[in-house]
PDB file of C-alpha atoms in Angstrom:
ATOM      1  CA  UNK A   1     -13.200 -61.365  32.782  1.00  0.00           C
ATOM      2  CA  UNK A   2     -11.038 -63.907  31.038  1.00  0.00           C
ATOM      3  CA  UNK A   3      -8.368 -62.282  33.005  1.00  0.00           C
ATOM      4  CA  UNK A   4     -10.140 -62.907  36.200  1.00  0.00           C
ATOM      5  CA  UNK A   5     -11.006 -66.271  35.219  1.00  0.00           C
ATOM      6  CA  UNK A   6      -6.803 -67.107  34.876  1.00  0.00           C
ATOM      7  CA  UNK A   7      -6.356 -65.512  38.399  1.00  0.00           C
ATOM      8  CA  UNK A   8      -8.541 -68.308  39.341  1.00  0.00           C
ATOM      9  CA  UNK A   9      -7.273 -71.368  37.394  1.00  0.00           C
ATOM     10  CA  UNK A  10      -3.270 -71.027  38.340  1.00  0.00           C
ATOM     11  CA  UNK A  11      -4.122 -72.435  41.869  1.00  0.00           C
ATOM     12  CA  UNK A  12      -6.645 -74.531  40.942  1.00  0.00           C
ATOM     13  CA  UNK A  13      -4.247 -76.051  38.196  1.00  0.00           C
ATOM     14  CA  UNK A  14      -1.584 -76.138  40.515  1.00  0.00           C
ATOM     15  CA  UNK A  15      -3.521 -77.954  43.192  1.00  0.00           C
ATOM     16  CA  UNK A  16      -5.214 -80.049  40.583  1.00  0.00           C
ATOM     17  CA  UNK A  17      -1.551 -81.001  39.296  1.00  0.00           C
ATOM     18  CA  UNK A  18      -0.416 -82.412  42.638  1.00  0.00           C
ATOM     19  CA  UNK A  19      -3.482 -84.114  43.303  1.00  0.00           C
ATOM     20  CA  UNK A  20      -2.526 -86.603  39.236  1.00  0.00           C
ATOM     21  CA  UNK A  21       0.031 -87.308  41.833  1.00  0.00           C
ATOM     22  CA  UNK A  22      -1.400 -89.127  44.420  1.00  0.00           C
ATOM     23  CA  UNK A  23      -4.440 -89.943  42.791  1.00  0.00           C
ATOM     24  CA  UNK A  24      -2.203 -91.752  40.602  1.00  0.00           C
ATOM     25  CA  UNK A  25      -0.946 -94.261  43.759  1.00  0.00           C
ATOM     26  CA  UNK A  26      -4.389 -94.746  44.802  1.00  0.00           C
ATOM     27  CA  UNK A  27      -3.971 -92.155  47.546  1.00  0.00           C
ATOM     28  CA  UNK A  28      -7.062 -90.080  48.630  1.00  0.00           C
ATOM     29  CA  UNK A  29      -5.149 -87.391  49.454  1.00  0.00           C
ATOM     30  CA  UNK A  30      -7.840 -84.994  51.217  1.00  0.00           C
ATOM     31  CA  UNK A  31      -5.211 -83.011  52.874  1.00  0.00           C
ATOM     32  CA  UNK A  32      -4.772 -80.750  49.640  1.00  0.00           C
ATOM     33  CA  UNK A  33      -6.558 -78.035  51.494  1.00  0.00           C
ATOM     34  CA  UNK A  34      -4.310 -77.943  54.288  1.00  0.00           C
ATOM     35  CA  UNK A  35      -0.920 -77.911  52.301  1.00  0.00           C
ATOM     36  CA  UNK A  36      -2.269 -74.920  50.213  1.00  0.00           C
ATOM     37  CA  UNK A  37      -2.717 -73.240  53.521  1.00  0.00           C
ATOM     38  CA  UNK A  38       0.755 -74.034  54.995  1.00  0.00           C
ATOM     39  CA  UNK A  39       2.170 -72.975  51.731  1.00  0.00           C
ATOM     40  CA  UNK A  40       0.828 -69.864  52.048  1.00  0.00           C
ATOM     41  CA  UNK A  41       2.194 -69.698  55.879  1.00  0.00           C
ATOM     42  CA  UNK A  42       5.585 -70.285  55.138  1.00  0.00           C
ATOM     43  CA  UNK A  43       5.521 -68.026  52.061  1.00  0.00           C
ATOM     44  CA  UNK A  44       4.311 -65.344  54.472  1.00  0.00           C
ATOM     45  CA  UNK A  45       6.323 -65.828  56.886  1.00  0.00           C
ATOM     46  CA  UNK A  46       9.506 -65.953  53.875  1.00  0.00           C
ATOM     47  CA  UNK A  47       8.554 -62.641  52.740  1.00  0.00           C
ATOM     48  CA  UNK A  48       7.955 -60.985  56.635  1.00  0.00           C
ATOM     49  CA  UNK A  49      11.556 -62.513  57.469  1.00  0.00           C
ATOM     50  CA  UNK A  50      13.221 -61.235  54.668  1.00  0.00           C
ATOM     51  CA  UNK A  51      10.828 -57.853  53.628  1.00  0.00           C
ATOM     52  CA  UNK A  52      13.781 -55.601  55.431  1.00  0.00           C
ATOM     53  CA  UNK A  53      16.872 -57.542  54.002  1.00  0.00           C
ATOM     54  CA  UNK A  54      19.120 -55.794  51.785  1.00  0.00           C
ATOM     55  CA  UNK A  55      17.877 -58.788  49.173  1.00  0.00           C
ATOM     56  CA  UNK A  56      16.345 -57.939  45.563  1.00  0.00           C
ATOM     57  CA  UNK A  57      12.336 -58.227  45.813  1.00  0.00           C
ATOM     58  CA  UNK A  58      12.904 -60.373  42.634  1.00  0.00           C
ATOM     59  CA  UNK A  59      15.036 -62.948  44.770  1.00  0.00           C
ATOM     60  CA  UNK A  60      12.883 -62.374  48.077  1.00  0.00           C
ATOM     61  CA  UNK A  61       9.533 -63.696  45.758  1.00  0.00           C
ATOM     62  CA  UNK A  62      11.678 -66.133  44.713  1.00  0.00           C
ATOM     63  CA  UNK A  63      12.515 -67.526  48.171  1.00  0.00           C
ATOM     64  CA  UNK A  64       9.208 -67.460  49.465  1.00  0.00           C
ATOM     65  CA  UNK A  65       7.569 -69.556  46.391  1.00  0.00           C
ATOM     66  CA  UNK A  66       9.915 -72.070  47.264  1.00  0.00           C
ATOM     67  CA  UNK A  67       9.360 -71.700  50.920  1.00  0.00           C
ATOM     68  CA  UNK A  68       5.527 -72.371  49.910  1.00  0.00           C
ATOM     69  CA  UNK A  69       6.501 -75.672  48.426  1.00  0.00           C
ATOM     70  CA  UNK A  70       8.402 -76.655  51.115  1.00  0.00           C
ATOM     71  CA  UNK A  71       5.636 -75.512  53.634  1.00  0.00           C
ATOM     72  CA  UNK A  72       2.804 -77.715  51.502  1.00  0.00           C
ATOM     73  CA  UNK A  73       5.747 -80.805  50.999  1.00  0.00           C
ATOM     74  CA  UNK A  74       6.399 -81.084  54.956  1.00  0.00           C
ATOM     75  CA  UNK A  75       2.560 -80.894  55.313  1.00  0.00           C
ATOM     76  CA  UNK A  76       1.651 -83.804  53.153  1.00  0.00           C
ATOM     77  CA  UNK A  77       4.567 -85.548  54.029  1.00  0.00           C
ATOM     78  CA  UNK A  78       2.716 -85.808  57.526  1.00  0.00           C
ATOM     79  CA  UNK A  79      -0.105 -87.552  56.519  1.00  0.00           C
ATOM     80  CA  UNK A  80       2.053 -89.890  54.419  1.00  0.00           C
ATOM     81  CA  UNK A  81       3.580 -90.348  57.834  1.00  0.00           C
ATOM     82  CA  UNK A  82       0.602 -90.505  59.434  1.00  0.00           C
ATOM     83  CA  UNK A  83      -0.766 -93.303  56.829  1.00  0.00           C
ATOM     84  CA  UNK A  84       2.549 -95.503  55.656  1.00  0.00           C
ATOM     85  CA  UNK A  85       3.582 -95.812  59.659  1.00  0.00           C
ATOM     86  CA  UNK A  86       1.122 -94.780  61.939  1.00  0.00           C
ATOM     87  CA  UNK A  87      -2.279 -97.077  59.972  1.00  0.00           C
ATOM     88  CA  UNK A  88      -3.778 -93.857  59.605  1.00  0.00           C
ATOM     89  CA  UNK A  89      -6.263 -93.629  55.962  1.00  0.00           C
ATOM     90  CA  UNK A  90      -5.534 -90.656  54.623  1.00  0.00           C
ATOM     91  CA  UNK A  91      -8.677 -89.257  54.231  1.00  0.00           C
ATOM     92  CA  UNK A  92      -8.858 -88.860  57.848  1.00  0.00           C
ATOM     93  CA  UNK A  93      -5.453 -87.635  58.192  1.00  0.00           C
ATOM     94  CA  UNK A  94      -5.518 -85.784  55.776  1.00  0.00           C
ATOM     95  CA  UNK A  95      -9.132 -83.911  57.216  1.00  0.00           C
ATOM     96  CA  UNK A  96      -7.825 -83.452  60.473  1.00  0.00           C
ATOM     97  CA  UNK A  97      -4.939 -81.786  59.183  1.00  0.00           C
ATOM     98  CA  UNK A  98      -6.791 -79.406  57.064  1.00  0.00           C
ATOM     99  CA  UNK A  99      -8.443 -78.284  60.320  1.00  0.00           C
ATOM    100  CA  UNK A 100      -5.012 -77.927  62.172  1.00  0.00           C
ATOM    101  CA  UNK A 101      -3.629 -75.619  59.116  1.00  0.00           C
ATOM    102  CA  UNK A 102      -7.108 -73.167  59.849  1.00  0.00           C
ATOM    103  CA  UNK A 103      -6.330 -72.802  63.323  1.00  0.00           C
ATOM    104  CA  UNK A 104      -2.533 -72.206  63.036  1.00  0.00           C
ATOM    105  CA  UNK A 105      -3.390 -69.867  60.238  1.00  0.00           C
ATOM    106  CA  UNK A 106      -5.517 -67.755  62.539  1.00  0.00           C
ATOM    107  CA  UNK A 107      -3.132 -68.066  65.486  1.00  0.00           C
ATOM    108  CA  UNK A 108      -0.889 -66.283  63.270  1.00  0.00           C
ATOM    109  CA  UNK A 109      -3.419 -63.426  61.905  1.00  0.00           C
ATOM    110  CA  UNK A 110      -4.953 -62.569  65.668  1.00  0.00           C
ATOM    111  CA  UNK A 111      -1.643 -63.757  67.469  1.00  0.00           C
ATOM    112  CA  UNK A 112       2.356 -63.105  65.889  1.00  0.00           C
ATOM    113  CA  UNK A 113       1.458 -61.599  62.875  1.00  0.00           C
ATOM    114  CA  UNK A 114      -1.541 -59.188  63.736  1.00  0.00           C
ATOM    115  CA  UNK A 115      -1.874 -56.211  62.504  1.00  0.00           C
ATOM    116  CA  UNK A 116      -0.564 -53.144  64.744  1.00  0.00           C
ATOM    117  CA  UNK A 117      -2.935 -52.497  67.159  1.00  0.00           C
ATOM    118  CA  UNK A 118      -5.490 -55.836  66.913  1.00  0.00           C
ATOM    119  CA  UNK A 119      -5.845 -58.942  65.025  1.00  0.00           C
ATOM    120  CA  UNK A 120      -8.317 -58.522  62.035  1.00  0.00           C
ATOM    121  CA  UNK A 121     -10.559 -61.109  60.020  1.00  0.00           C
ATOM    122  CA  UNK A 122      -8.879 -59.111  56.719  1.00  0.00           C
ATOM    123  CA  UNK A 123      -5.717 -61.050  57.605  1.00  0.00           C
ATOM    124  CA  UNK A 124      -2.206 -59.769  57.555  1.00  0.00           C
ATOM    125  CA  UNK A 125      -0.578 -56.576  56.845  1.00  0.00           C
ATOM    126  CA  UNK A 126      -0.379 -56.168  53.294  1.00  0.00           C
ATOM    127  CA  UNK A 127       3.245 -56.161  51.540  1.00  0.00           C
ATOM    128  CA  UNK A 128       4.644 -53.847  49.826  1.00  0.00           C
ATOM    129  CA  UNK A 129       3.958 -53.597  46.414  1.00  0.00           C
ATOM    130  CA  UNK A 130       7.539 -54.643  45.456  1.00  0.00           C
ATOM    131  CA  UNK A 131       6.821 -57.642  47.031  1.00  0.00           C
ATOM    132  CA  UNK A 132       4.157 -58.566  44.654  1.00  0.00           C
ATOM    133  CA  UNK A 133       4.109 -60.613  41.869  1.00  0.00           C
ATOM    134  CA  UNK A 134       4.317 -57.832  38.626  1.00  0.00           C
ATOM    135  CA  UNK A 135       0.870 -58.227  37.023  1.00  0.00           C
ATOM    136  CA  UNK A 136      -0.277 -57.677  33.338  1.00  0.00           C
ATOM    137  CA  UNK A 137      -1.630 -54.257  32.575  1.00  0.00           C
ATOM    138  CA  UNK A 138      -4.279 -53.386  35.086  1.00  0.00           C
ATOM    139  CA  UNK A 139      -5.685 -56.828  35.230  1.00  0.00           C
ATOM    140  CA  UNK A 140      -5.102 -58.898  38.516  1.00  0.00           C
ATOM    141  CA  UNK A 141      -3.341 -61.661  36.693  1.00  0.00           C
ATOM    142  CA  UNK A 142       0.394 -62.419  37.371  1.00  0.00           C
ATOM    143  CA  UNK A 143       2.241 -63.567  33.977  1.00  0.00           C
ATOM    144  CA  UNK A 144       4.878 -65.749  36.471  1.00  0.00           C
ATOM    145  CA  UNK A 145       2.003 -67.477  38.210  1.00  0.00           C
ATOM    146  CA  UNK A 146       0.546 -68.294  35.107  1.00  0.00           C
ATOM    147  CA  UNK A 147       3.728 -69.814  33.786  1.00  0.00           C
ATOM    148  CA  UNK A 148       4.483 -71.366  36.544  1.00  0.00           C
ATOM    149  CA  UNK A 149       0.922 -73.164  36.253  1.00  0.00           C
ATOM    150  CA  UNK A 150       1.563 -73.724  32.564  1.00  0.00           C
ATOM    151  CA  UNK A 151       5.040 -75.601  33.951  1.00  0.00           C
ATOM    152  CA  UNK A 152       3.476 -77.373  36.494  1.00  0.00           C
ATOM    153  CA  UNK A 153       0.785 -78.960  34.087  1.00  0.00           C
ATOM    154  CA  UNK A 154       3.594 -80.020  31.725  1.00  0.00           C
ATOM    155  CA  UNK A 155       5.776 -81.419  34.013  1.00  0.00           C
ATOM    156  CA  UNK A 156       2.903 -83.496  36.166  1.00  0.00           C
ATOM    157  CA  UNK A 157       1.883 -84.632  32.403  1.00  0.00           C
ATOM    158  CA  UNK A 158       5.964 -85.847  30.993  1.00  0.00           C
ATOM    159  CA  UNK A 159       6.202 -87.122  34.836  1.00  0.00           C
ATOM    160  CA  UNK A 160       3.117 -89.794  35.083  1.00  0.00           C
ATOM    161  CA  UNK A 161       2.811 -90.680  31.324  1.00  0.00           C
ATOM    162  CA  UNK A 162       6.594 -90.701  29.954  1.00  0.00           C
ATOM    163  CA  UNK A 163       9.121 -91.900  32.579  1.00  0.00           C
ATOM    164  CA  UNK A 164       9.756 -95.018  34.693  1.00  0.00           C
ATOM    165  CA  UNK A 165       8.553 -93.547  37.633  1.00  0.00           C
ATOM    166  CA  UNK A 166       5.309 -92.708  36.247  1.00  0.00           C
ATOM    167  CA  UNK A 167       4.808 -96.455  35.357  1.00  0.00           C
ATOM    168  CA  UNK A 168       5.891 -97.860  38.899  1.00  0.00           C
ATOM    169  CA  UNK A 169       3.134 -95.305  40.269  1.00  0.00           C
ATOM    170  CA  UNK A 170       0.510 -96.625  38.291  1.00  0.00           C
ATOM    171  CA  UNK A 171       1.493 -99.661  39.396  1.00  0.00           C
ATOM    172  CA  UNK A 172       0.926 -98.724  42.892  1.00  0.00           C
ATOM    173  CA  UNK A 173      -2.075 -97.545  42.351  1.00  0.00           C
ATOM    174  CA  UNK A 174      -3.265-100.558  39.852  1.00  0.00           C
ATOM    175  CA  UNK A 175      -2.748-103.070  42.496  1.00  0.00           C
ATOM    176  CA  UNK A 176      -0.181-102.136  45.599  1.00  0.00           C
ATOM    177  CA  UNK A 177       0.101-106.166  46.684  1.00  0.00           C
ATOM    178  CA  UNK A 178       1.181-107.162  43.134  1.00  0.00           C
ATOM    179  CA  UNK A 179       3.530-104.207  42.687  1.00  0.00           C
ATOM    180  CA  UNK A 180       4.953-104.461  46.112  1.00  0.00           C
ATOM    181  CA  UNK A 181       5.822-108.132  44.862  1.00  0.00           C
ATOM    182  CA  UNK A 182       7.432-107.520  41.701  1.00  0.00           C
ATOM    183  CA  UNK A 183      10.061-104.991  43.283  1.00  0.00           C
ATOM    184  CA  UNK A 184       8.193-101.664  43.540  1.00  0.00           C
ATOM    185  CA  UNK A 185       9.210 -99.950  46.993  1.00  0.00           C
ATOM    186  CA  UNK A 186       4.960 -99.198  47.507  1.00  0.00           C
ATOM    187  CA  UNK A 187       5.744 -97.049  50.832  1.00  0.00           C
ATOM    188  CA  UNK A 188       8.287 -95.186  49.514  1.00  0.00           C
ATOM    189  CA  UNK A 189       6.214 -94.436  46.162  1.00  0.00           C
ATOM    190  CA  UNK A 190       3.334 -93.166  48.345  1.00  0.00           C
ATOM    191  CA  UNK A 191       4.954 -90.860  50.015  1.00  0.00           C
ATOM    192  CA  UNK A 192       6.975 -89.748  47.305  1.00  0.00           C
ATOM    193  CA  UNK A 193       3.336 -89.026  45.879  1.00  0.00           C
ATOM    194  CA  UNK A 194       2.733 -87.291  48.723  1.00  0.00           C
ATOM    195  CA  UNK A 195       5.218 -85.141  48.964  1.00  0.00           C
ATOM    196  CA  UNK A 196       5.350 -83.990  44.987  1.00  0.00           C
ATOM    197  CA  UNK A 197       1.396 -83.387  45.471  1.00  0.00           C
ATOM    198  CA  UNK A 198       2.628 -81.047  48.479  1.00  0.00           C
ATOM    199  CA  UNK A 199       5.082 -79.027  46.577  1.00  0.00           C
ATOM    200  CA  UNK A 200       2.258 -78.143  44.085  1.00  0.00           C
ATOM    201  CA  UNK A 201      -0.513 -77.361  46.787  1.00  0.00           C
ATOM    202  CA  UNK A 202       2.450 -75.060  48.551  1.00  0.00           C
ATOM    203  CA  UNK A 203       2.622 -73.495  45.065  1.00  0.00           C
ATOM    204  CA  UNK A 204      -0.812 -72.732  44.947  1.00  0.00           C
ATOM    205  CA  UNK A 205      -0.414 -71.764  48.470  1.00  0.00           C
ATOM    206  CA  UNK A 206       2.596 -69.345  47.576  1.00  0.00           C
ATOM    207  CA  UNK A 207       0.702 -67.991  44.633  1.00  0.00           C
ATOM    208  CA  UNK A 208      -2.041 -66.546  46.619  1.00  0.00           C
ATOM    209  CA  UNK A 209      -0.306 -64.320  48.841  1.00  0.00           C
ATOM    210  CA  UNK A 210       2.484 -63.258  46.194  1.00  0.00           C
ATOM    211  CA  UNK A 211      -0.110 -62.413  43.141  1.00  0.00           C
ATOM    212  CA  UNK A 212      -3.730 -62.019  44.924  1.00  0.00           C
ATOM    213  CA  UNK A 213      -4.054 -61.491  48.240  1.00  0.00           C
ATOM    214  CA  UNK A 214      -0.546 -59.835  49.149  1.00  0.00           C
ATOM    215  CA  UNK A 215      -1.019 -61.232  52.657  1.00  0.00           C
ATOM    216  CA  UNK A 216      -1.937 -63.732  55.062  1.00  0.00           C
ATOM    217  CA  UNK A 217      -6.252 -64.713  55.472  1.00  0.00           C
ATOM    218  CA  UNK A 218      -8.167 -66.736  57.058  1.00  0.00           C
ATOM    219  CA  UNK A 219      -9.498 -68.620  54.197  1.00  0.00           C
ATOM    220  CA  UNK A 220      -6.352 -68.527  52.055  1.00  0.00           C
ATOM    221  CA  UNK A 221      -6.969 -72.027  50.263  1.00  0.00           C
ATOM    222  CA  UNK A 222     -10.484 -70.432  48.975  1.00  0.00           C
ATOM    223  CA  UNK A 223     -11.795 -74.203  48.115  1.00  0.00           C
ATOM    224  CA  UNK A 224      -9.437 -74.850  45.189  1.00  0.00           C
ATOM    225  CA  UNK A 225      -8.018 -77.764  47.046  1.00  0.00           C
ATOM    226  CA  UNK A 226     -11.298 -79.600  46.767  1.00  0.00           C
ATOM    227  CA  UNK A 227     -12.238 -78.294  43.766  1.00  0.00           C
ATOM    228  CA  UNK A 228      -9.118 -79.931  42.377  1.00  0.00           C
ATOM    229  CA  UNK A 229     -10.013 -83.094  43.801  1.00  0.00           C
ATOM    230  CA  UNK A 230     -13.063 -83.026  41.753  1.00  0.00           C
ATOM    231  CA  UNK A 231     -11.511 -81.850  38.678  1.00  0.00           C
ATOM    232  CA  UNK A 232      -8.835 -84.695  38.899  1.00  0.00           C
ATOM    233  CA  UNK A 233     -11.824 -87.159  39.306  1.00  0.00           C
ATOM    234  CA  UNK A 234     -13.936 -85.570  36.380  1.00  0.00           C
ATOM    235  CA  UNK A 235     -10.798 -86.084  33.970  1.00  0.00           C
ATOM    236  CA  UNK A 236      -9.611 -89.599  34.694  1.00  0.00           C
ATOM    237  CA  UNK A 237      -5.770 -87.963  36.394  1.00  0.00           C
ATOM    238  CA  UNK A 238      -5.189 -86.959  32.624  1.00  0.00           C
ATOM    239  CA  UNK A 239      -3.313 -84.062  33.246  1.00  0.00           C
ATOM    240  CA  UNK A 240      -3.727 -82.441  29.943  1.00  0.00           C
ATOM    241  CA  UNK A 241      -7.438 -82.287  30.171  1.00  0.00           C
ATOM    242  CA  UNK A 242      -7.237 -80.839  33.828  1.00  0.00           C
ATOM    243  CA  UNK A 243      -5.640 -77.636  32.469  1.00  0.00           C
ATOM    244  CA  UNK A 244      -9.179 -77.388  30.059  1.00  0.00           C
ATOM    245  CA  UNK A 245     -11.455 -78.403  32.244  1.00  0.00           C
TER     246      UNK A 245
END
């Protein structure tokens, strides 16, 4: 059960570890569940591009984690777009978004990636168990995804409360006019807070095909993007506390 239980908080840390990001520049970033999802597409579509490559599975994981980080990055960077150029609020960009990710996500499962012979709710074809993330004993939990959680905790944490940049975003955040006036580049903060929230929701993303589901589903995010929203709320963006709570 505990077991189970860390299966469950590696994406929901990871996710929760973006969101210190933008929550930090005042950024209601409500896209989270959408950049999970495309970081699970492009990690998908990593590992079915590269499955029959000559490459080490080792290296071909590799790839397609950071193809899940790039998938999330480009997919918050959008509604950074969206918001710093196009007067869109987040929130809403960031909502209609999560509903685009859905529907190219089941394009994919009942359209280019279905499984021989029809499409099926189950999602993908499964890969190979060499493409899977090794697990401990005959529990379901991945000892990489949970360092890589561990990782991502500390370095959202050293990040926001221990470097320059972590002041200017709080800054941003505090009061965007006053910031903006004492030197702070304020658009190019927010997206950068955009984009680093990204990376971590395409973790999460990458995570869940590579060490639970082994595939592609419907409902890939399973909710931890707005559980972490509520997690970073309930904590104050203290990233220490999110790993506990």
């Amino acid at each position: 059960k505990i077991m189970d239980v860390l299966v469950s908080w590696v994406p929901l840390a990871l996710a929760t570890a973006g969101l210190l990001f933008t929550f930090t520049a005042g950024l209601w970033n409500i896209g989270v569940e959408g950049q999970i999802t495309l970081g699970a597409v492009f990690s998908t579509a990593a590992l079915r591009l590269l499955m029959d490559s000559s490459l080490p599975p080792g290296l071909i994981i590799f790839i397609a984690i950071l193809a899940g980080a790039l998938g999330g990055a480009l997919w918050a960077a959008l509604v950074g777009v969206l918001k710093i150029f196009g007067g869109v609020n987040e929130i809403f960009g960031g909502l209609g978004l999560n509903f685009v990710s859905v529907a190219i996500t089941i394009w994919l499962i009942f359209g280019p990636w279905k499984r021989p012979g029809t499409g099926s709710m189950s999602g993908t074809e499964p890969f190979p168990p060499e493409l899977h993330l090794p697990l401990i004993g005959t529990s379901n939990l991945s000892v990489w995804s949970l360092v890589l959680a561990v990782l991502g905790i500390g370095v959202v944490y050293i990040l926001l409360r221990n470097t320059y940049f972590g002041l200017r975003l709080r800054a941003v955040g505090k009061n965007n006019r006053a910031a903006f006036l004492l030197g702070v580049p304020t658009s190019q903060y927010a997206m950068l807070a955009f984009i680093l929230c990204g990376i971590f929701a395409g973790l999460a993303g990458a995570v869940q095909v590579t060490a639970v589901y082994y595939r592609l589903i419907p409902s890939i995010s399973s909710g931890y993007g707005f559980l972490g929203l509520l997690v970073a709320m309930l904590v104050n963006y203290n990233a220490i506390w999110a790993a506990l709570v």
